[in-house]
Amino acid sequence: MTDLAYVNGQFLPAENAVISINDRGLQFGDSVYEVVKAYGDKPVLMDEHILRLERSAHALNISLNGIIEEIDRIVPEGLQRTGFSQTIIYIQLTRGTQPRNLIFDKTIKPNLIATFRPYGLDLASMRSNGIKVSLYPDIRWAHCDLKTTNLLGNVLMKNKANDEGCFEAILFTEDGRVSEACSSSVFVVKNGVLLTTPSSENILPGVNRKYVIDIVAPQLGIPVREEHTFKDDLFTADEVFLTSTTFLVMPVIEVAGQQIANGKPGPITMSLVEQFEKNIHN
Amino acid sequence: MTDLAYVNGQFLPAENAVISINDRGLQFGDSVYEVVKAYGDKPVLMDEHILRLERSAHALNISLNGIIEEIDRIVPEGLQRTGFSQTIIYIQLTRGTQPRNLIFDKTIKPNLIATFRPYGLDLASMRSNGIKVSLYPDIRWAHCDLKTTNLLGNVLMKNKANDEGCFEAILFTEDGRVSEACSSSVFVVKNGVLLTTPSSENILPGVNRKYVIDIVAPQLGIPVREEHTFKDDLFTADEVFLTSTTFLVMPVIEVAGQQIANGKPGPITMSLVEQFEKNIHN
């Protein structure tokens, strides 16, 4: 089975799926998106992803008329049509199609695009080895709290990290504060406490970040504080880990070429990995 | 004649022109562009636009293999096919098509898109009346010197300005310095001298900005200094004007609801308008 796509009412093979060159997502990054993982026919934390999509669209005045109902309909259908054991669902909602103009028509109709692809990461091996990450200045714009496709900063930094043999890059703002990673949230473990960057316009309100804070850590009795950490806190941390939709919880063993603690996935991180997995498979 | 498009080797009506949903321009804003105005079959400052496109693509490692030759071929052909008296040529070069992944394949082939549309502004009336502009914090990313399609910040601010009855918005950085406008460069006239923001990563190296600095102002004996101006300098300016491909030089008569000087297009601005027009029609 090849990748499946959905565009404005029609399922078709992803390689045949197209959109107008006058789509505003293409011309301006004027669009929002979500990535959802599914096990069999069960998307993980779907309600939370939908809520965030609504929030992003509202903030940008992208019309949602009938869109959520459409997503609710096509996600189960797409999963059924593909039948992958684990699926990455990509949902992109653009403001719509209009001859190029920064000013958008108030009556423009959004374009809904989705793809269904088999999950590709070797999670077991990544988790048991831990990952290496780079550390870069955060060059992105002032509204990283919105999940938009203005992702060129993320693209550049993730590729640079990749070229350096790293899986991700942790980003820091001008004053040295950790913001987040290119496509994941950052947690620092210090004296048995999880520290993570408070929500603000600088970071995405991560669905899995929130699930760790609200559900997984409390289940294990691990205290969490949403407070700023600085670059140097990474190097003196007991453990560092990332959260994201594609890997849930991922231990970091090296930052910018420097080993974290003993250079192995930490015990608190691994207990969170295990508990998170337990929750979503129940 | 309807809008004409060109996509990867083929001319077709813009309304039928499509691109893969896996295009990285659509998914990440991973693309660069130029807008060129043509009078009849003569594009204005084409070499300068091509140079900037090359610069943007190089900075992002977007392959240019054969692309410039392709643009050199299709621009005259597109202008001939449409035959508009004045044309806006839009050229977009995306990194290419690939199943969604922040990491791009090093061998990916770029997609070249272009549109040819009739010019739509009533320039004579805009120039004789002058325009009103809004004044907003610059919320964009750290590489506005690259002409990429990560334009959502520009979109949001231009629409907000439009909703307030303004044609453009001038942007200022955190320390109150004027950077540029959403889709144009800013000049302040003070005691007979043109002041404009120095080139940096915060502003686009405007083709028409440079043409005013290097050619038009010297022709008229008007001194230019590339130095920072601050928000308040706008309100005490003798004149304020913008430069861009779509309107060359445009007098500003009001900023954030406050009248500039006597609220009429200034004499230095209008002499630049006239000289610029003279140059490109000779």
Coordinates of C-alpha atoms in Angstrom, one line a residue:
Chain A
M1 CA 0.0 0.0 0.0
T2 CA 1.4 3.4 -1.0
D3 CA 0.9 6.6 0.9
L4 CA -2.7 7.7 0.9
A5 CA -3.8 11.3 0.5
Y6 CA -7.0 13.2 0.9
V7 CA -7.6 16.6 -0.8
N8 CA -10.8 18.6 -0.6
G9 CA -13.2 15.6 -0.6
Q10 CA -11.2 13.0 -2.5
F11 CA -9.0 10.1 -1.4
L12 CA -6.2 9.3 -3.8
P13 CA -2.6 8.0 -3.9
A14 CA -0.4 10.7 -2.4
E15 CA 1.9 10.8 -5.5
N16 CA -1.1 11.9 -7.5
A17 CA -2.5 14.4 -5.0
V18 CA -2.1 18.1 -6.1
I19 CA -3.1 21.5 -5.1
S20 CA -3.4 24.8 -7.0
I21 CA -0.3 26.9 -7.4
N22 CA -2.4 29.7 -6.1
D23 CA -2.9 28.0 -2.8
R24 CA -1.9 30.4 0.0
G25 CA -0.1 27.7 1.9
L26 CA 2.3 27.4 -1.0
Q27 CA 2.7 31.1 -1.6
F28 CA 2.8 32.4 2.0
G29 CA 3.0 29.6 4.4
D30 CA -0.6 30.7 5.2
S31 CA -1.7 27.4 6.7
V32 CA -1.8 25.3 9.9
Y33 CA -1.3 21.7 10.4
E34 CA -1.2 18.7 12.8
V35 CA 0.7 15.4 12.9
V36 CA -1.1 12.5 14.6
K37 CA 0.1 9.0 15.2
A38 CA -2.3 6.1 15.1
Y39 CA -1.9 2.5 16.3
G40 CA -4.2 0.4 14.0
D41 CA -7.4 2.4 13.8
K42 CA -6.7 4.4 17.0
P43 CA -5.3 7.9 16.7
V44 CA -3.4 8.9 19.8
L45 CA -4.6 12.1 21.6
M46 CA -6.8 13.0 18.6
D47 CA -9.0 15.4 20.6
E48 CA -6.0 17.4 21.8
H49 CA -4.6 17.7 18.2
I50 CA -8.0 18.9 16.9
L51 CA -8.2 21.4 19.7
R52 CA -4.8 22.8 18.8
L53 CA -5.7 22.9 15.1
E54 CA -8.8 24.9 16.0
R55 CA -6.8 27.2 18.2
S56 CA -4.2 27.8 15.4
A57 CA -6.9 28.4 12.8
H58 CA -8.8 30.8 15.0
A59 CA -5.7 32.8 15.8
L60 CA -5.1 33.3 12.0
N61 CA -8.8 33.7 11.1
I62 CA -8.7 30.7 8.9
S63 CA -12.3 29.5 8.4
L64 CA -13.2 26.2 10.1
N65 CA -16.7 25.9 8.7
G66 CA -17.4 22.2 8.5
I67 CA -13.7 21.3 8.6
I68 CA -13.6 19.6 12.0
E69 CA -16.5 17.4 11.0
E70 CA -14.7 16.6 7.7
I71 CA -11.5 15.6 9.6
D72 CA -13.6 13.5 12.1
R73 CA -14.9 11.7 9.0
I74 CA -11.8 11.2 6.9
V75 CA -9.3 10.1 9.7
P76 CA -11.1 6.8 10.4
E77 CA -11.7 6.3 6.7
G78 CA -8.1 6.9 5.8
L79 CA -6.9 4.5 8.5
Q80 CA -9.3 1.9 7.3
R81 CA -8.3 2.4 3.7
T82 CA -4.6 2.0 4.4
G83 CA -4.6 -0.5 7.2
F84 CA -1.0 0.3 8.4
S85 CA -0.2 -1.1 11.8
Q86 CA 1.2 2.3 12.8
T87 CA 0.3 5.4 10.8
I88 CA 1.5 9.0 10.7
I89 CA -1.5 11.2 9.8
Y90 CA -0.6 14.6 8.5
I91 CA -3.4 17.2 8.3
Q92 CA -2.8 20.5 6.7
L93 CA -5.4 23.3 6.5
T94 CA -4.5 26.2 4.2
R95 CA -6.4 29.5 4.1
G96 CA -7.4 28.7 0.5
T97 CA -6.8 29.4 -3.1
Q98 CA -6.7 33.0 -4.5
P99 CA -4.5 34.8 -7.2
R100 CA -1.5 35.9 -5.2
N101 CA -2.1 38.8 -2.9
L102 CA -0.9 39.3 0.7
I103 CA -4.4 40.5 1.4
F104 CA -6.8 37.6 1.6
D105 CA -10.4 37.6 0.5
K106 CA -12.7 37.5 3.6
T107 CA -14.8 34.9 1.8
I108 CA -12.0 32.5 0.9
K109 CA -12.6 28.8 1.4
P110 CA -9.9 26.7 3.1
N111 CA -8.2 23.7 1.5
L112 CA -8.0 20.6 3.6
I113 CA -5.2 18.2 2.8
A114 CA -4.3 15.0 4.6
T115 CA -1.8 12.1 4.1
F116 CA -1.7 8.7 5.7
R117 CA 1.8 7.1 5.8
P118 CA 3.3 4.1 7.6
Y119 CA 5.3 5.0 10.7
G120 CA 9.0 4.7 9.9
L121 CA 11.1 5.2 13.1
D122 CA 12.9 2.4 14.8
L123 CA 11.7 3.6 18.2
A124 CA 13.0 0.7 20.3
S125 CA 16.6 1.2 19.2
M126 CA 16.5 5.0 19.4
R127 CA 15.1 4.8 22.9
S128 CA 17.6 2.3 24.2
N129 CA 20.5 4.2 22.6
G130 CA 19.2 7.7 23.3
I131 CA 19.8 10.5 20.7
K132 CA 22.3 13.2 20.2
V133 CA 21.1 16.8 19.7
S134 CA 22.6 20.0 18.5
L135 CA 22.1 23.4 20.2
Y136 CA 21.4 26.5 18.1
P137 CA 20.0 30.0 18.4
D138 CA 16.2 30.1 17.8
I139 CA 15.9 32.0 14.6
R140 CA 12.1 31.6 14.2
W141 CA 9.3 34.2 14.3
A142 CA 7.3 35.5 17.2
H143 CA 4.3 33.1 17.0
C144 CA 5.8 29.7 17.4
D145 CA 2.8 28.9 19.6
L146 CA 0.7 28.6 16.4
K147 CA 1.3 25.3 14.5
T148 CA 1.7 27.0 11.1
T149 CA 3.7 25.8 8.0
N150 CA 6.1 28.8 8.3
L151 CA 8.7 26.1 9.1
L152 CA 11.8 27.2 7.2
G153 CA 13.7 28.0 10.4
N154 CA 12.9 24.5 11.7
V155 CA 13.9 23.0 8.4
L156 CA 17.2 24.7 8.3
M157 CA 18.1 23.9 11.9
K158 CA 17.0 20.3 11.7
N159 CA 19.0 19.7 8.5
K160 CA 22.1 21.4 10.1
A161 CA 21.7 19.1 13.1
N162 CA 21.3 16.1 10.8
D163 CA 24.5 17.0 8.9
E164 CA 26.3 17.1 12.3
G165 CA 25.1 13.5 13.0
C166 CA 22.4 14.7 15.4
F167 CA 18.7 13.7 15.4
E168 CA 17.3 17.0 16.6
A169 CA 18.4 20.5 17.6
I170 CA 17.5 22.3 20.9
L171 CA 16.9 26.0 20.3
F172 CA 17.7 28.9 22.7
T173 CA 16.5 32.5 22.6
E174 CA 18.8 35.5 22.7
D175 CA 19.0 35.5 26.5
G176 CA 20.1 31.9 26.5
R177 CA 16.8 30.4 27.5
V178 CA 15.9 27.0 26.1
S179 CA 12.8 27.4 24.0
E180 CA 12.1 24.0 22.4
A181 CA 13.5 21.7 19.7
C182 CA 12.8 21.8 16.0
S183 CA 9.9 19.4 16.2
S184 CA 9.7 18.4 19.8
S185 CA 9.5 19.8 23.4
V186 CA 12.4 19.8 25.8
F187 CA 12.5 18.5 29.4
V188 CA 15.4 18.8 31.8
V189 CA 15.5 16.4 34.8
K190 CA 17.2 18.0 37.9
N191 CA 17.1 16.4 41.4
G192 CA 14.1 14.3 40.5
V193 CA 12.1 17.2 39.1
L194 CA 11.0 17.7 35.5
L195 CA 11.6 21.2 34.3
T196 CA 10.2 22.4 31.0
T197 CA 9.8 25.8 29.3
P198 CA 6.6 27.6 30.3
S199 CA 4.0 28.1 27.5
S200 CA 4.4 31.3 25.7
E201 CA 4.4 32.7 22.1
N202 CA 7.9 31.3 21.7
I203 CA 7.0 27.6 21.9
L204 CA 4.4 25.2 20.6
P205 CA 2.0 23.9 23.2
G206 CA 3.1 20.4 22.6
V207 CA 0.3 17.8 22.9
N208 CA 2.8 15.2 24.3
R209 CA 4.5 17.8 26.4
K210 CA 1.1 18.5 28.1
Y211 CA 0.3 14.8 28.4
V212 CA 3.6 14.2 30.2
I213 CA 3.0 17.2 32.5
D214 CA -0.7 16.4 33.3
I215 CA -0.9 12.6 33.2
V216 CA 2.3 10.6 32.9
A217 CA 4.5 12.4 35.5
P218 CA 1.7 12.6 38.1
Q219 CA 1.0 8.9 37.6
L220 CA 4.6 8.2 38.6
G221 CA 4.7 10.8 41.3
I222 CA 7.3 12.8 39.5
P223 CA 7.0 16.6 40.2
V224 CA 7.0 18.9 37.2
R225 CA 7.7 22.6 37.1
E226 CA 7.1 24.8 34.1
E227 CA 10.0 27.1 34.4
H228 CA 12.7 28.5 32.2
T229 CA 16.0 26.6 31.9
F230 CA 19.1 27.9 30.3
K231 CA 21.6 26.4 27.9
D232 CA 24.0 25.6 30.7
D233 CA 21.3 23.8 32.6
L234 CA 21.3 21.2 29.9
F235 CA 24.9 20.3 30.5
T236 CA 24.5 19.9 34.3
A237 CA 21.2 18.1 34.0
D238 CA 20.7 14.6 35.5
E239 CA 18.7 13.7 32.4
V240 CA 17.4 15.5 29.3
F241 CA 14.5 14.2 27.1
L242 CA 12.3 15.4 24.3
T243 CA 8.6 14.8 23.7
S244 CA 6.8 14.7 20.4
T245 CA 4.0 13.0 18.5
T246 CA 6.3 10.8 16.5
F247 CA 8.4 9.5 19.4
L248 CA 6.4 10.3 22.6
V249 CA 9.4 10.5 25.0
M250 CA 13.0 10.3 23.8
P251 CA 16.1 10.3 25.9
V252 CA 18.9 12.7 25.0
I253 CA 22.4 11.5 25.7
E254 CA 24.5 14.3 24.1
V255 CA 23.9 18.0 23.5
A256 CA 26.2 19.9 21.2
G257 CA 28.9 17.2 21.5
Q258 CA 28.8 17.2 25.3
Q259 CA 27.6 14.1 27.1
I260 CA 24.7 14.4 29.5
A261 CA 25.3 12.8 32.9
N262 CA 26.7 9.3 32.2
G263 CA 25.8 9.4 28.5
K264 CA 23.0 6.8 28.8
P265 CA 19.2 7.2 28.8
G266 CA 18.3 8.1 32.3
P267 CA 16.0 6.1 34.7
I268 CA 13.3 8.8 35.1
T269 CA 13.1 9.3 31.3
M270 CA 12.8 5.5 30.8
S271 CA 10.0 5.2 33.4
L272 CA 8.1 8.0 31.6
V273 CA 8.6 6.1 28.2
E274 CA 7.2 3.0 29.8
Q275 CA 4.2 4.6 31.5
F276 CA 3.3 6.7 28.4
E277 CA 3.4 3.5 26.2
K278 CA 1.3 1.7 28.8
N279 CA -1.3 4.4 28.8
I280 CA -1.8 4.6 25.1
H281 CA -2.0 0.9 24.6
N282 CA -4.7 0.5 27.3
Chain B
M1 CA -6.6 36.6 -21.5
T2 CA -6.6 34.9 -18.1
D3 CA -3.6 34.6 -15.9
L4 CA -0.9 32.4 -17.3
A5 CA 1.1 30.0 -15.3
Y6 CA 4.2 27.9 -15.9
V7 CA 5.0 24.8 -13.8
N8 CA 8.1 22.6 -14.4
G9 CA 8.2 22.9 -18.2
Q10 CA 4.6 23.6 -19.1
F11 CA 2.6 26.8 -19.7
L12 CA -1.1 26.6 -18.8
P13 CA -3.9 28.7 -17.5
A14 CA -3.1 29.6 -13.8
E15 CA -6.5 28.2 -12.7
N16 CA -5.4 24.8 -13.9
A17 CA -1.9 24.9 -12.6
V18 CA -1.2 22.5 -9.8
I19 CA 1.7 21.2 -7.7
S20 CA 2.1 18.1 -5.5
I21 CA 0.8 18.2 -2.0
N22 CA 4.3 16.9 -1.1
D23 CA 5.9 20.0 -2.4
R24 CA 8.1 21.4 0.4
G25 CA 7.0 25.0 -0.4
L26 CA 3.5 24.0 0.6
Q27 CA 4.5 21.9 3.7
F28 CA 7.3 24.1 5.1
G29 CA 7.6 27.4 3.2
D30 CA 10.8 25.8 1.9
S31 CA 11.0 28.0 -1.2
V32 CA 12.2 31.3 -2.5
Y33 CA 10.5 33.8 -4.9
E34 CA 10.7 37.0 -6.9
V35 CA 8.1 39.4 -8.2
V36 CA 9.1 41.3 -11.3
K37 CA 7.1 44.0 -13.2
A38 CA 7.2 44.2 -17.0
Y39 CA 6.2 47.0 -19.3
G40 CA 5.2 45.2 -22.6
D41 CA 8.0 42.7 -23.2
K42 CA 10.5 44.5 -20.9
P43 CA 10.9 43.2 -17.4
V44 CA 12.2 45.9 -15.0
L45 CA 15.6 45.3 -13.3
M46 CA 15.4 41.6 -14.2
D47 CA 19.1 41.0 -13.7
E48 CA 18.9 42.3 -10.1
H49 CA 15.9 40.1 -9.4
I50 CA 17.7 37.0 -10.8
L51 CA 20.8 37.8 -8.7
R52 CA 18.7 38.0 -5.5
L53 CA 16.9 34.8 -6.4
E54 CA 20.3 33.1 -6.8
R55 CA 21.4 34.5 -3.5
S56 CA 18.3 33.3 -1.6
A57 CA 18.5 29.9 -3.2
H58 CA 22.3 29.6 -2.4
A59 CA 21.7 30.5 1.2
L60 CA 19.2 27.7 1.6
N61 CA 21.0 25.2 -0.5
I62 CA 18.2 25.0 -3.0
S63 CA 19.6 23.6 -6.2
L64 CA 19.8 26.0 -9.2
N65 CA 20.9 23.5 -11.7
G66 CA 19.5 24.8 -15.0
I67 CA 17.0 27.0 -13.3
I68 CA 18.3 30.4 -14.2
E69 CA 18.5 29.4 -17.9
E70 CA 14.9 28.1 -17.6
I71 CA 13.7 31.5 -16.2
D72 CA 15.6 33.4 -18.9
R73 CA 13.7 31.3 -21.4
I74 CA 10.2 31.3 -19.9
V75 CA 9.9 35.0 -18.9
P76 CA 10.1 36.4 -22.5
E77 CA 7.8 33.5 -23.7
G78 CA 5.3 34.1 -20.9
L79 CA 5.2 37.9 -21.7
Q80 CA 4.8 37.1 -25.4
R81 CA 2.0 34.6 -24.7
T82 CA 0.0 37.0 -22.5
G83 CA 0.7 40.3 -24.2
F84 CA -0.5 42.4 -21.2
S85 CA 0.6 46.1 -21.4
Q86 CA 1.9 45.8 -17.8
T87 CA 2.6 42.4 -16.2
I88 CA 3.4 41.1 -12.7
I89 CA 5.6 38.1 -13.1
Y90 CA 5.8 35.9 -10.0
I91 CA 8.6 33.3 -9.9
Q92 CA 8.6 30.7 -7.1
L93 CA 11.3 28.1 -6.7
T94 CA 10.6 25.4 -4.1
R95 CA 13.1 22.9 -2.8
G96 CA 11.1 20.2 -4.5
T97 CA 8.7 17.3 -3.8
Q98 CA 9.3 14.6 -1.2
P99 CA 7.1 12.8 1.3
R100 CA 6.9 15.1 4.3
N101 CA 10.1 15.2 6.4
L102 CA 11.9 18.2 7.8
I103 CA 15.1 16.6 6.6
F104 CA 15.4 17.0 2.8
D105 CA 17.0 14.6 0.4
K106 CA 20.3 16.0 -0.9
T107 CA 19.3 14.9 -4.4
I108 CA 15.9 16.6 -4.4
K109 CA 15.0 18.5 -7.6
P110 CA 13.4 21.9 -7.3
N111 CA 10.0 22.9 -8.7
L112 CA 9.9 26.1 -10.7
I113 CA 6.5 27.9 -10.8
A114 CA 5.7 31.2 -12.5
T115 CA 2.6 33.3 -13.1
F116 CA 2.0 36.2 -15.5
R117 CA -0.8 38.5 -14.4
P118 CA -2.0 41.9 -15.6
Y119 CA -0.8 44.8 -13.4
G120 CA -3.7 46.0 -11.2
L121 CA -2.8 49.1 -9.2
D122 CA -4.0 52.6 -10.0
L123 CA -0.6 54.0 -9.5
A124 CA -1.3 57.6 -10.7
S125 CA -4.1 58.1 -8.2
M126 CA -2.2 56.4 -5.3
R127 CA 0.9 58.6 -6.0
S128 CA -1.0 61.8 -6.2
N129 CA -3.0 61.0 -3.0
G130 CA -0.2 59.3 -1.1
I131 CA -0.9 56.3 1.1
K132 CA -1.6 55.7 4.8
V133 CA 0.4 53.1 6.6
S134 CA 0.1 51.3 10.0
L135 CA 3.0 50.8 12.4
Y136 CA 3.6 47.4 14.0
P137 CA 6.2 45.4 15.9
D138 CA 8.2 43.2 13.4
I139 CA 7.2 39.7 14.4
R140 CA 9.1 37.9 11.6
W141 CA 12.0 35.5 11.8
A142 CA 15.8 36.2 11.8
H143 CA 16.4 35.8 8.0
C144 CA 14.2 38.4 6.4
D145 CA 17.2 39.1 4.1
L146 CA 16.2 36.0 2.2
K147 CA 13.2 36.3 -0.1
T148 CA 11.5 33.1 1.1
T149 CA 7.8 32.2 1.2
N150 CA 7.8 32.1 5.0
L151 CA 5.5 35.1 4.8
L152 CA 2.8 34.5 7.3
G153 CA 4.0 37.4 9.5
N154 CA 3.8 39.7 6.5
V155 CA 0.4 38.4 5.6
L156 CA -1.0 39.0 9.1
M157 CA 0.4 42.5 9.4
K158 CA -0.6 43.5 5.9
N159 CA -4.2 42.3 6.5
K160 CA -4.4 44.0 9.8
A161 CA -3.2 47.3 8.2
N162 CA -5.8 46.8 5.4
D163 CA -8.5 46.3 8.0
E164 CA -7.5 49.6 9.5
G165 CA -7.8 51.3 6.1
C166 CA -4.1 51.4 5.4
F167 CA -2.2 50.2 2.3
E168 CA 0.9 49.0 4.1
A169 CA 2.4 48.5 7.6
I170 CA 5.8 49.8 8.6
L171 CA 7.5 47.4 11.0
F172 CA 9.9 48.1 13.9
T173 CA 12.1 45.9 15.9
E174 CA 12.1 45.5 19.7
D175 CA 14.4 48.5 20.2
G176 CA 12.1 50.7 18.2
R177 CA 14.2 50.7 15.0
V178 CA 12.3 50.8 11.7
S179 CA 13.1 47.6 9.7
E180 CA 11.0 47.7 6.6
A181 CA 7.3 47.4 5.5
C182 CA 5.4 44.2 4.8
S183 CA 6.3 44.2 1.1
S184 CA 8.3 47.3 0.6
S185 CA 11.3 49.3 1.9
V186 CA 11.1 52.4 4.0
F187 CA 12.8 55.8 3.4
V188 CA 12.7 58.8 5.6
V189 CA 13.5 62.3 4.2
K190 CA 15.0 64.6 6.8
N191 CA 16.7 68.0 5.9
G192 CA 17.0 67.0 2.3
V193 CA 18.7 63.7 3.0
L194 CA 17.2 60.2 2.4
L195 CA 17.6 57.8 5.3
T196 CA 17.0 54.1 5.0
T197 CA 17.6 51.1 7.2
P198 CA 21.1 49.5 6.5
S199 CA 21.1 46.1 5.0
S200 CA 21.1 43.3 7.6
E201 CA 19.5 39.9 8.2
N202 CA 16.4 41.9 9.3
I203 CA 15.4 43.3 6.0
L204 CA 15.1 42.3 2.4
P205 CA 17.8 43.8 0.1
G206 CA 15.1 45.6 -1.9
V207 CA 15.9 45.8 -5.6
N208 CA 14.0 49.1 -5.9
R209 CA 15.5 50.4 -2.6
K210 CA 19.0 49.8 -4.1
Y211 CA 18.0 51.4 -7.4
V212 CA 16.9 54.5 -5.6
I213 CA 20.1 54.6 -3.5
D214 CA 22.5 53.9 -6.3
I215 CA 20.9 55.5 -9.3
V216 CA 17.8 57.7 -8.9
A217 CA 18.9 59.8 -5.8
P218 CA 22.4 60.4 -7.2
Q219 CA 20.9 61.5 -10.6
L220 CA 19.0 64.1 -8.7
G221 CA 21.9 65.1 -6.4
I222 CA 19.9 63.9 -3.3
P223 CA 22.2 62.5 -0.6
V224 CA 21.4 59.1 0.9
R225 CA 22.5 57.6 4.2
E226 CA 21.9 54.0 5.1
E227 CA 21.4 54.4 8.8
H228 CA 18.8 53.3 11.3
T229 CA 15.8 55.4 11.9
F230 CA 13.4 55.0 14.9
K231 CA 9.6 55.0 15.1
D232 CA 9.6 58.6 16.3
D233 CA 11.7 59.7 13.3
L234 CA 8.8 58.8 11.1
F235 CA 6.5 61.4 12.8
T236 CA 9.1 64.2 12.6
A237 CA 10.2 63.4 9.1
D238 CA 9.9 65.9 6.2
E239 CA 8.7 63.1 4.0
V240 CA 8.3 59.3 4.2
F241 CA 8.1 57.0 1.2
L242 CA 8.2 53.3 0.3
T243 CA 9.9 51.5 -2.6
S244 CA 8.8 48.2 -4.1
T245 CA 8.6 46.4 -7.4
T246 CA 4.9 46.9 -7.7
F247 CA 4.9 50.6 -7.1
L248 CA 8.5 51.8 -7.4
V249 CA 8.3 54.9 -5.2
M250 CA 5.2 55.6 -3.1
P251 CA 4.6 58.7 -0.9
V252 CA 3.3 58.0 2.6
I253 CA 1.1 60.8 4.0
E254 CA 0.1 59.2 7.3
V255 CA 1.7 56.7 9.7
A256 CA -0.4 55.0 12.5
G257 CA -3.1 57.7 12.1
Q258 CA -0.6 60.6 12.4
Q259 CA -0.1 63.0 9.5
I260 CA 3.4 63.3 8.1
A261 CA 4.4 66.9 7.6
N262 CA 1.6 68.7 5.7
G263 CA -0.1 65.4 4.9
K264 CA 0.6 65.6 1.2
P265 CA 3.1 63.7 -1.0
G266 CA 6.5 65.5 -0.6
P267 CA 8.5 67.2 -3.3
I268 CA 11.6 65.1 -2.9
T269 CA 9.5 61.9 -3.1
M270 CA 7.7 63.1 -6.2
S271 CA 11.0 64.0 -7.9
L272 CA 12.2 60.5 -7.2
V273 CA 8.9 59.0 -8.6
E274 CA 9.4 61.1 -11.8
Q275 CA 13.1 60.3 -12.3
F276 CA 12.6 56.6 -11.6
E277 CA 9.7 56.4 -14.2
K278 CA 11.9 58.3 -16.7
N279 CA 14.7 55.8 -16.3
I280 CA 12.7 52.7 -16.8
H281 CA 10.9 54.0 -19.8
N282 CA 14.1 55.1 -21.6

